[in-house]
Tab-separated table of C-alpha atoms in Angstrom:
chain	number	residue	atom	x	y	z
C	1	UNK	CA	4.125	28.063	-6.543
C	2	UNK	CA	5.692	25.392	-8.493
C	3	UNK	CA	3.977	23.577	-11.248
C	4	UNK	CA	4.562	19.943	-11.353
C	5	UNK	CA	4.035	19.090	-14.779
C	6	UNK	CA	6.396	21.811	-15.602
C	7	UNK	CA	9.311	20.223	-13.201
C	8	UNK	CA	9.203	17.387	-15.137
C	9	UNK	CA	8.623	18.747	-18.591
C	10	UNK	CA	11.792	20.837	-18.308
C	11	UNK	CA	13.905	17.789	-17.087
C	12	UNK	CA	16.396	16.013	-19.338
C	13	UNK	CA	17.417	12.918	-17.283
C	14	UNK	CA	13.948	11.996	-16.338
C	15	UNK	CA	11.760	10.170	-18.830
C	16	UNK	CA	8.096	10.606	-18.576
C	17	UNK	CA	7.200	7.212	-17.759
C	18	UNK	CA	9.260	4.150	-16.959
C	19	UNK	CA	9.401	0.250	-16.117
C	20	UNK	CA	10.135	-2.989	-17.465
C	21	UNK	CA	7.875	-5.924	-17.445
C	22	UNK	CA	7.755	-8.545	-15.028
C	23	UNK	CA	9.544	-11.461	-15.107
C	24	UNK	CA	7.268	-14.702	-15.114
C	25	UNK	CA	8.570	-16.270	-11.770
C	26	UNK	CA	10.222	-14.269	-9.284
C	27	UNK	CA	13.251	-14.599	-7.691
C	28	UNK	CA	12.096	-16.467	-4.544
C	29	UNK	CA	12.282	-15.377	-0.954
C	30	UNK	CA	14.641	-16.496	2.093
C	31	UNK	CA	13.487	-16.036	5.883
C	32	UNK	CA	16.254	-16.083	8.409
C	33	UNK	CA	15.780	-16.595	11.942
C	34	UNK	CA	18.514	-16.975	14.648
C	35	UNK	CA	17.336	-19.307	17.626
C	36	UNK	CA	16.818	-17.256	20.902
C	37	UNK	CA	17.341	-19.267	24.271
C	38	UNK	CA	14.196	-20.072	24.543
C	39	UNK	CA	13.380	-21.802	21.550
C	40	UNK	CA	16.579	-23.932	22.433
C	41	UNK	CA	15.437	-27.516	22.218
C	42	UNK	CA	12.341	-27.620	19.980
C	43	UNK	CA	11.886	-29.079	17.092
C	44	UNK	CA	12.689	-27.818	13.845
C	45	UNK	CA	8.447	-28.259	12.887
C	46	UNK	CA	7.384	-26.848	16.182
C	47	UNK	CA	9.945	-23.710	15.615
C	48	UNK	CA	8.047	-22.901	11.961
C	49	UNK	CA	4.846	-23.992	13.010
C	50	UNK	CA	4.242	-21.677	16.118
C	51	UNK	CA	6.462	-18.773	15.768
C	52	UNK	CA	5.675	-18.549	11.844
C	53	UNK	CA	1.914	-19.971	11.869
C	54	UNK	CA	0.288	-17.156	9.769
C	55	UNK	CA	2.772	-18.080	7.146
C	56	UNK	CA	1.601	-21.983	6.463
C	57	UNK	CA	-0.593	-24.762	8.510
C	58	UNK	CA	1.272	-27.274	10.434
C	59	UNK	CA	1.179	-30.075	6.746
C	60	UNK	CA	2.534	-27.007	4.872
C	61	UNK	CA	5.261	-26.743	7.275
C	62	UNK	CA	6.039	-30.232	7.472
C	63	UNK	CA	6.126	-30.393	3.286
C	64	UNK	CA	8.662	-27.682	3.075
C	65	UNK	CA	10.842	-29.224	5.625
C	66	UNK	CA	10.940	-32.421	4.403
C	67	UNK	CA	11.019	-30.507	0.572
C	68	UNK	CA	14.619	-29.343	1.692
C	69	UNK	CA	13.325	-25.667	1.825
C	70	UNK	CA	14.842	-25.332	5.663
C	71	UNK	CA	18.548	-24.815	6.379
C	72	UNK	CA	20.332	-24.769	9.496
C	73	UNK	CA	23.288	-23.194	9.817
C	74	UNK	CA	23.737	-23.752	6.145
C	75	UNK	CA	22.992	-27.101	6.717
C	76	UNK	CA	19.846	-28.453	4.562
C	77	UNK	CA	17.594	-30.393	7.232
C	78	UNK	CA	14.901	-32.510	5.996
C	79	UNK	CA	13.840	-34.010	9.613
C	80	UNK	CA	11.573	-32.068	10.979
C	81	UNK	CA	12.017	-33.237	14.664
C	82	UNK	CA	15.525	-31.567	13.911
C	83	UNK	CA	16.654	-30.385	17.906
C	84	UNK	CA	17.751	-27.086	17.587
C	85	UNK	CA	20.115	-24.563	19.163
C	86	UNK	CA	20.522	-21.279	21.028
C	87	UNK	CA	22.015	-19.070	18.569
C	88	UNK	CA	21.514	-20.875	15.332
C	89	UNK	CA	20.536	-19.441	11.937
C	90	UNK	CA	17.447	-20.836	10.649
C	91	UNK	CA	16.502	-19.998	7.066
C	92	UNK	CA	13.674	-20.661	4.821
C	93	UNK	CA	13.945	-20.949	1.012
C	94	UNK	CA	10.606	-19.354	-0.539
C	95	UNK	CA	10.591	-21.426	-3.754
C	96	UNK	CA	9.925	-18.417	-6.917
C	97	UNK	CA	6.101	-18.406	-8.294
C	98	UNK	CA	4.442	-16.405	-10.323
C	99	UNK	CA	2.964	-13.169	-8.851
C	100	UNK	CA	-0.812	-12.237	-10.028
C	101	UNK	CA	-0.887	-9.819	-12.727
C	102	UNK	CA	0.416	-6.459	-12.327
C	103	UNK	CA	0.818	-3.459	-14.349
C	104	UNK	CA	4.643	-2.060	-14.215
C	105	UNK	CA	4.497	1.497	-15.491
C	106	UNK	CA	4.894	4.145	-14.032
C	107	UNK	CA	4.464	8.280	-14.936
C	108	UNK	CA	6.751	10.403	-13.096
C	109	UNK	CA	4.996	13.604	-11.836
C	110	UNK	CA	7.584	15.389	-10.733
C	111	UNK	CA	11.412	15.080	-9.845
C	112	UNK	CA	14.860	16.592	-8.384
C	113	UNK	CA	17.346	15.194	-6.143
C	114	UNK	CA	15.456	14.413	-3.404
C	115	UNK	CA	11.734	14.122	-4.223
C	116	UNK	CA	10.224	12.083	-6.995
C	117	UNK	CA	6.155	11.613	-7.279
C	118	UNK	CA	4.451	8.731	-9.516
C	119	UNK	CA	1.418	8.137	-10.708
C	120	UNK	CA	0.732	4.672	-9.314
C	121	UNK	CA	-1.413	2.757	-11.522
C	122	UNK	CA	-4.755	0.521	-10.206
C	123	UNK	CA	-3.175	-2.753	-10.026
C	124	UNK	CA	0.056	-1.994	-8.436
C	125	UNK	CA	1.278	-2.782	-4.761
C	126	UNK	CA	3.437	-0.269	-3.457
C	127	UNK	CA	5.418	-2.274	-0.917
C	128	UNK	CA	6.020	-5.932	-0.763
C	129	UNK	CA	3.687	-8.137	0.761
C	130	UNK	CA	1.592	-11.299	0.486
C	131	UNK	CA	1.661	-12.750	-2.885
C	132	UNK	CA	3.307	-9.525	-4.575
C	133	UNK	CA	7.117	-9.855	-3.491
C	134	UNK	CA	8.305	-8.738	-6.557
C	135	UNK	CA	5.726	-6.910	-8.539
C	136	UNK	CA	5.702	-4.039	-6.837
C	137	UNK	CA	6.307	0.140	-7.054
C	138	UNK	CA	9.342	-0.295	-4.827
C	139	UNK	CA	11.152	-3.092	-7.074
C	140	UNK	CA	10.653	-0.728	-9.975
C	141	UNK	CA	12.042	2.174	-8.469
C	142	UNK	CA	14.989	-0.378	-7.025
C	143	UNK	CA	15.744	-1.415	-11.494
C	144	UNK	CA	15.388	2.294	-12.257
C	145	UNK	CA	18.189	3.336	-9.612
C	146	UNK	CA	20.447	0.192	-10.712
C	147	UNK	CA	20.144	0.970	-14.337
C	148	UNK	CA	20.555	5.012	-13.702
C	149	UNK	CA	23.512	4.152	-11.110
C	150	UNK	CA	25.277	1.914	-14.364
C	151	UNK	CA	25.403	4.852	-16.504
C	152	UNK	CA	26.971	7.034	-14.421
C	153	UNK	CA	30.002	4.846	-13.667
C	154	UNK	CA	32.157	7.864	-12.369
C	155	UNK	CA	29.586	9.510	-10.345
C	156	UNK	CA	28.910	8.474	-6.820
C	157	UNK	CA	25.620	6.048	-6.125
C	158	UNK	CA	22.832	7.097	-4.247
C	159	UNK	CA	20.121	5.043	-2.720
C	160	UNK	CA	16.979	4.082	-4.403
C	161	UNK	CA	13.934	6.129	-4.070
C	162	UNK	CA	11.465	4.685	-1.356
C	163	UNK	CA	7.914	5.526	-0.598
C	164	UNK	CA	6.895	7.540	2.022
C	165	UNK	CA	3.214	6.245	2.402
C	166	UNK	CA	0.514	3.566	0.593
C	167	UNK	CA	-1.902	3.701	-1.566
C	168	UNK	CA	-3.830	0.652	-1.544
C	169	UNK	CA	-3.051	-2.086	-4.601
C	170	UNK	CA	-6.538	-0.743	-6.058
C	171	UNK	CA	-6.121	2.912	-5.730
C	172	UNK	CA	-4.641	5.184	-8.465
C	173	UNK	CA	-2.857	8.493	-8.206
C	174	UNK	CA	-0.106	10.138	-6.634
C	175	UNK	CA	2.557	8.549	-4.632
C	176	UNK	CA	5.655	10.147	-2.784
C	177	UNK	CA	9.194	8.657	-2.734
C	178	UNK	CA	12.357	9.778	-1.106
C	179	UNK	CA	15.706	10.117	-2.468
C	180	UNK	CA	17.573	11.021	0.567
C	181	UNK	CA	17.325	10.208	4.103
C	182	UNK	CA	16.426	14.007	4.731
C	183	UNK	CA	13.754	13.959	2.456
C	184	UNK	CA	12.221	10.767	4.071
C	185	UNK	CA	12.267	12.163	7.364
C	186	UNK	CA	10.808	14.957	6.495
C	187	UNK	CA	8.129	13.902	4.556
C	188	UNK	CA	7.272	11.267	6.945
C	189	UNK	CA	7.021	13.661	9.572
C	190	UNK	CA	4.549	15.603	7.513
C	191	UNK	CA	2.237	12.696	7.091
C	192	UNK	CA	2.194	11.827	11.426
C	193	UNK	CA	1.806	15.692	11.959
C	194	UNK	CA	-1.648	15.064	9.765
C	195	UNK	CA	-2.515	12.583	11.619
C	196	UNK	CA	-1.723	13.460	15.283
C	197	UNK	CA	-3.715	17.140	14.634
C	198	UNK	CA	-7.071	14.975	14.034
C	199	UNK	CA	-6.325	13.163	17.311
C	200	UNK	CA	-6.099	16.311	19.559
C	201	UNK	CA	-8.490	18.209	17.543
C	202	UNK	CA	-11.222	15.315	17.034
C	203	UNK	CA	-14.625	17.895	16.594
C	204	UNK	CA	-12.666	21.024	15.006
C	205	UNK	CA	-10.437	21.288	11.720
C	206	UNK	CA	-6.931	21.648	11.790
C	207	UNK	CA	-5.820	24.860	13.374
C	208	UNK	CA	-5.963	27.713	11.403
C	209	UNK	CA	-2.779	29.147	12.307
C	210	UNK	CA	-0.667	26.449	11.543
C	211	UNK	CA	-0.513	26.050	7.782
C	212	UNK	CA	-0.592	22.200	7.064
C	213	UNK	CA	2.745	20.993	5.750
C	214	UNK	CA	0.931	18.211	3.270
C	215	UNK	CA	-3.086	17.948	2.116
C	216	UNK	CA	-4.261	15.232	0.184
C	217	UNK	CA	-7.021	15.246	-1.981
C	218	UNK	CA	-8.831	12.319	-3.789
C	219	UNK	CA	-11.471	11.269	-6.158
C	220	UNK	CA	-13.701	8.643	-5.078
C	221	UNK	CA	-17.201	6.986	-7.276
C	222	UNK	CA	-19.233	6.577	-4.342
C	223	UNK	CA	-22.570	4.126	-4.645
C	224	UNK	CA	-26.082	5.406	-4.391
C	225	UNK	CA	-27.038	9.521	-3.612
C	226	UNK	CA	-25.204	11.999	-0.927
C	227	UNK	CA	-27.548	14.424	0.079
C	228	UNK	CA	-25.751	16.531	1.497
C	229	UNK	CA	-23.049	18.341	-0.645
C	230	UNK	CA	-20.368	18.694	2.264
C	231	UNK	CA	-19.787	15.391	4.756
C	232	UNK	CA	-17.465	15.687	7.220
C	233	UNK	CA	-16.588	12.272	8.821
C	234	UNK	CA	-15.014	11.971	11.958
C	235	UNK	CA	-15.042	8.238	12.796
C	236	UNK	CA	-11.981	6.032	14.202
C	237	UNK	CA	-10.338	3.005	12.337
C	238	UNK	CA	-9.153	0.176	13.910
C	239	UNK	CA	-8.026	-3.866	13.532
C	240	UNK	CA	-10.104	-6.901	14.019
C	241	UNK	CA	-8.928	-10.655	13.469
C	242	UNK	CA	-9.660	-11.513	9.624
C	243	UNK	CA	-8.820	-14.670	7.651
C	244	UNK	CA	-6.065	-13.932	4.972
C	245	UNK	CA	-4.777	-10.736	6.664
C	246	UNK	CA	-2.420	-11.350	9.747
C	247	UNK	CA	-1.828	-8.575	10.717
C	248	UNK	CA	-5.612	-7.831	11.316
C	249	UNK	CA	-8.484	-5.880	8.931
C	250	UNK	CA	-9.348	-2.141	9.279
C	251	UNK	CA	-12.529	-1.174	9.971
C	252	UNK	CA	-14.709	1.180	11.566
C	253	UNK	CA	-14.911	1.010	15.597
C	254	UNK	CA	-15.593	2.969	17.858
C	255	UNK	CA	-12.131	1.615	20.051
C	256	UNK	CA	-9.898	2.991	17.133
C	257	UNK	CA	-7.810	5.703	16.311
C	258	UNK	CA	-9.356	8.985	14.796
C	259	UNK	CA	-9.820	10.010	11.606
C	260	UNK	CA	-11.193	12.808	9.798
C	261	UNK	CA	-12.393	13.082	5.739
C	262	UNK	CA	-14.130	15.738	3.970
C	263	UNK	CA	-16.560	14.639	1.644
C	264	UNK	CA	-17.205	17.130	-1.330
C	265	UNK	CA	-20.016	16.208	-4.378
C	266	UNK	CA	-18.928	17.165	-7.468
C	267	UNK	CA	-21.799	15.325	-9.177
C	268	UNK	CA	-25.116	13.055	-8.781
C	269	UNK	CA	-26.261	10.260	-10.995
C	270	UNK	CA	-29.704	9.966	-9.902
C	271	UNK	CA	-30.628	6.953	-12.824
C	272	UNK	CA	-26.774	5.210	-12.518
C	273	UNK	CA	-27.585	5.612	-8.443
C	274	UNK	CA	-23.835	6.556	-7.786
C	275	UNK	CA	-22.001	10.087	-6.677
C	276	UNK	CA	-18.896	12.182	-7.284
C	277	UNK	CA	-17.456	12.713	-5.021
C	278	UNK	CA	-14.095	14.456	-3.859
C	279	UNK	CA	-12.646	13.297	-0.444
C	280	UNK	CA	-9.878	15.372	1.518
C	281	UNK	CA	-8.153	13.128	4.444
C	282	UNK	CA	-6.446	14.850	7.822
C	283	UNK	CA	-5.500	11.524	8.844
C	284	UNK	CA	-3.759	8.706	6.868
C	285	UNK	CA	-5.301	5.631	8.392
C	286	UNK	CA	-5.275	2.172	6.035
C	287	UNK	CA	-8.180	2.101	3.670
C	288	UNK	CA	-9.710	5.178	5.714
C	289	UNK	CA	-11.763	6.437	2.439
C	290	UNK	CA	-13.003	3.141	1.438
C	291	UNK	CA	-14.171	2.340	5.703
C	292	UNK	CA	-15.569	5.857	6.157
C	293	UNK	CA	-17.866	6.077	2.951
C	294	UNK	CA	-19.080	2.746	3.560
C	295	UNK	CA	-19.575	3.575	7.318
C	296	UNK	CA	-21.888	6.474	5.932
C	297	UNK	CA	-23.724	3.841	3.815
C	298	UNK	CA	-22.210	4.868	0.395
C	299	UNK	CA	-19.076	2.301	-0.292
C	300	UNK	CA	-17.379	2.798	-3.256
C	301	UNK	CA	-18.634	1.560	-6.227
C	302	UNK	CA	-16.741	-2.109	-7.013
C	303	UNK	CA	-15.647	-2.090	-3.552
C	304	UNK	CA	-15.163	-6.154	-2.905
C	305	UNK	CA	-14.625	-6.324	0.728
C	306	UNK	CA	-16.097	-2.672	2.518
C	307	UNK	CA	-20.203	-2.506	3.112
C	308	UNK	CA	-22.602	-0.013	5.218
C	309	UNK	CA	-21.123	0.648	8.040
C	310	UNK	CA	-17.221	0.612	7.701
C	311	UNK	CA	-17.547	-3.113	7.873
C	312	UNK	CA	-16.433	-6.134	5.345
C	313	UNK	CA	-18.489	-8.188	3.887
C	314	UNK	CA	-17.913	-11.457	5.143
C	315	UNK	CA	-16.878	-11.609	8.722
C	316	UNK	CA	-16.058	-14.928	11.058
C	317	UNK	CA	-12.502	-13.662	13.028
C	318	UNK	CA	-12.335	-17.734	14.376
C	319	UNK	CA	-12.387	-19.134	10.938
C	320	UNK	CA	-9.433	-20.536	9.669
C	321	UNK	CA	-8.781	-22.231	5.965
C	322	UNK	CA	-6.299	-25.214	6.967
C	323	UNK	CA	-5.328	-26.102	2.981
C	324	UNK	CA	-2.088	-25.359	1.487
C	325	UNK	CA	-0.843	-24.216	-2.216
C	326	UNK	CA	2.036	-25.996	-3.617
C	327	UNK	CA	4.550	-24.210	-1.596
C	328	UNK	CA	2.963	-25.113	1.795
C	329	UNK	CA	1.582	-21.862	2.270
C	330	UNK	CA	-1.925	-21.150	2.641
C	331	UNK	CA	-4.307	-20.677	-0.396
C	332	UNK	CA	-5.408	-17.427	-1.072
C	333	UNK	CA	-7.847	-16.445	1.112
C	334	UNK	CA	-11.824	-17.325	-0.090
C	335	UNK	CA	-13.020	-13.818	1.596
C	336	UNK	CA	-12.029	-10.901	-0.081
C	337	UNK	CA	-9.035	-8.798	1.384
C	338	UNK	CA	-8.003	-5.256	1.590
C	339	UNK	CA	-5.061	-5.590	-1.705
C	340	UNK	CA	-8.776	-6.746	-4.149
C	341	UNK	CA	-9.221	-4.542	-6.541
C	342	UNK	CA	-12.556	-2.902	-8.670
C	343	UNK	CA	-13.390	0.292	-6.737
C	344	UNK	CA	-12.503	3.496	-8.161
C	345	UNK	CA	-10.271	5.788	-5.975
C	346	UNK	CA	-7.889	8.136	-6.991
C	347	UNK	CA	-5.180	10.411	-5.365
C	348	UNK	CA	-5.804	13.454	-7.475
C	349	UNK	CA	-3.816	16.340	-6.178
C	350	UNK	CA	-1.286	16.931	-3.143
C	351	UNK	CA	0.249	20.511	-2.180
C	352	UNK	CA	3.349	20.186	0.039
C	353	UNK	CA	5.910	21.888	1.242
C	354	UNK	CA	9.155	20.888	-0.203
C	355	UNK	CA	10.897	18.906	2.192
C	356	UNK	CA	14.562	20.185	1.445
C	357	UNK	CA	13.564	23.911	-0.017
C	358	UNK	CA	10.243	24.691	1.977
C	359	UNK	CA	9.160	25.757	-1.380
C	360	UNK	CA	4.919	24.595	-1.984
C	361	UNK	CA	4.738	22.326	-5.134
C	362	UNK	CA	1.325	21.405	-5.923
C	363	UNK	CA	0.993	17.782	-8.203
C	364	UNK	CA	-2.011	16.767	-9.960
C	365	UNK	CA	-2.374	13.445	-11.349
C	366	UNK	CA	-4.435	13.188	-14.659
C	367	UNK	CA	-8.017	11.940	-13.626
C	368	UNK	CA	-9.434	8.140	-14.889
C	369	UNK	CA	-12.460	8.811	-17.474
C	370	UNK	CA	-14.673	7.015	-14.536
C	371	UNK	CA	-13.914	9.917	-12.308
C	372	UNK	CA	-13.929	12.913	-14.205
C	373	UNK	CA	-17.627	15.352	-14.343
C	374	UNK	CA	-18.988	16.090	-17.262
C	375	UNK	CA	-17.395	19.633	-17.682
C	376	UNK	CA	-13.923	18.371	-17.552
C	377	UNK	CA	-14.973	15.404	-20.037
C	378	UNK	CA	-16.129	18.237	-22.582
C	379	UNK	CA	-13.072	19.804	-21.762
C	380	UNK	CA	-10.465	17.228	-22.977
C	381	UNK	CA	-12.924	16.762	-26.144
């Protein structure tokens, strides 16, 4: 078995931790659409306003037209009853802003040429999205690979490491990138072979004869007192219509797709009315630790959005906030969403299979104070 911490001590390209800070306004964004033949003569503002709708309210649209944000064809238009064309390039010029605080750090767990894991800090998007464009794990790995690329002017350039799954903005722990198309496959297939065994084997584990090529195991500060030390939660995830989150907000129903946890207590706090809890997950659903502790009536401690039942807190699907920031976008969203932080979750430890060598490499990611029991907290002391 290969020890992760030893992989990286005994490297000598790879420092511990890197990143560099954020700039204060990012670069900006552009959008480009090419005009299908049946968007051929609309309007510019009825192009943007229906096909891009979740992006700004009609006013925001009209603001960035007329703000000289739009181009056609290369072409700044600042008439928004603009006739356009089959076959035209439409783009959208994302003015830069300043991204909500983020940390940029990162630890490297563990490294060779085509595998590198992190430990993703609380705080941190992985991939871009919403208001973090820039400040995220993937634009960090992207300045690593540029800077490690321009010292090695006579050796050829690989791609940047990507991620091969999430971890949501909030959660801690360990995150997988690829450095080759191989090793993305690979590990990607690992992650939908998790996932599709839960859906054929709904009411049983895994099968026992087929060792698992990934297992992923997390710590989690769960509110108020699991009786039972073992919980095994078999309950499917699936989208509703949410304010703020266009794509739709996970959440427990019964017309989802399955997914499995196991619950393990590691410790009760009968006065502070919270548990310790460690969670392994068979499936790799959005959010699924955060929707299926809540749906058992424990949500994680800090939790903003996730109550009793799998369920947010604040739920009207028809609702629709019509006001616009400065760039005609929408305001952030009054109700909390899924990238809100305060709950403490952490992806502890993963054992693979290494996607190139078949060789297992179990990584552990150092623990937050918040999550640790007692023993190991006399233990680092």
């Amino acid at each position: 078995m290969s020890d992760a911490a030893e992989n990286c001590e005994t490297s000598t390209t790879t420092p511990r931790t890197f990143g560099e800070a954020w700039p204060e306004l990012n670069d900006g964004l552009n959008y480009t659409d090419s005009v299908r033949p049946s968007d051929s003569g609309s309007t510019l503002i009825e192009f943007y306003s229906i096909k891009h709708k979740s992006s700004a309210p009609l006013q925001g649209w009209l603001q960035r037209i007329e703000n000289g944000q739009i181009t056609v064809d290369g072409r700044v238009v600042t008439d928004p009853n603009t006739i356009i064309r089959a076959c035209s390039e439409l783009v959208y010029h994302r003015l830069p802003w300043n991204e909500p605080d983020a940390p940029y750090s990162l630890e490297v767990l563990f490294e060779d040429d085509h595998l590198i894991a992190l430990n993703k800090p609380s705080g941190l998007q992985v991939l871009p999205g919403g208001l973090f464009q820039q400040r995220t794990v993937l634009t960090q790995l992207q300045w690593r690979a540029s800077r490690q690329s321009s010292s090695l002017m006579h050796q050829e350039t690989h791609p940047h490491p990507v991620p091969v799954h999430r971890l949501g903005r909030g959660t801690s722990g360990i995150l997988l990138c690829a450095k080759s198309k191989l090793a993305k496959t690979r590990l990607a297939a690992y992650f939908a072979d998790g996932t599709s065994v839960v859906g054929s084997n709904r009411y049983s584990d895994a099968c026992p004869c087929k060792r698992r090529k990934i297992s992923k195991i997390y710590r989690a500060l769960a509110s108020g007192i699991l009786r039972e030390d073992e919980v095994v939660i078999m309950q499917p995830i699936g989208t509703v219509r949410y304010p703020g989150v266009a794509k739709g907000l996970y959440i427990a129903t019964s017309s989802g797709k399955p997914a499995l946890s196991k619950v393990d207590v590691l410790e009760r706090d009968v006065q502070g009315n919270y548990t310790l809890v460690q969670v392994e997950i068979q499936s790799g659903r959005p959010h699924q630790i955060r929707i299926h502790l809540s749906f058992i009536g424990h949500p994680l401690i800090g939790d903003p959005l996730y109550v009793t039942g799998g369920q947010p807190k604040c739920f009207d699907p028809e609702f629709v906030d019509e006001s616009f920031a400065q760039d005609g976008g929408y305001q952030r969203p009054v109700n909390p969403v899924p990238g809100d932080c305060g709950y403490h979750l952490h992806a502890h430890q993963v054992v693979l299979s290494h996607p190139i060598t078949n060789e297992e490499i179990t990584l552990t990611a150092p623990l937050p104070s918040i999550l640790r029991t007692r023993d190991e907290t006399e233990a680092i002391k």
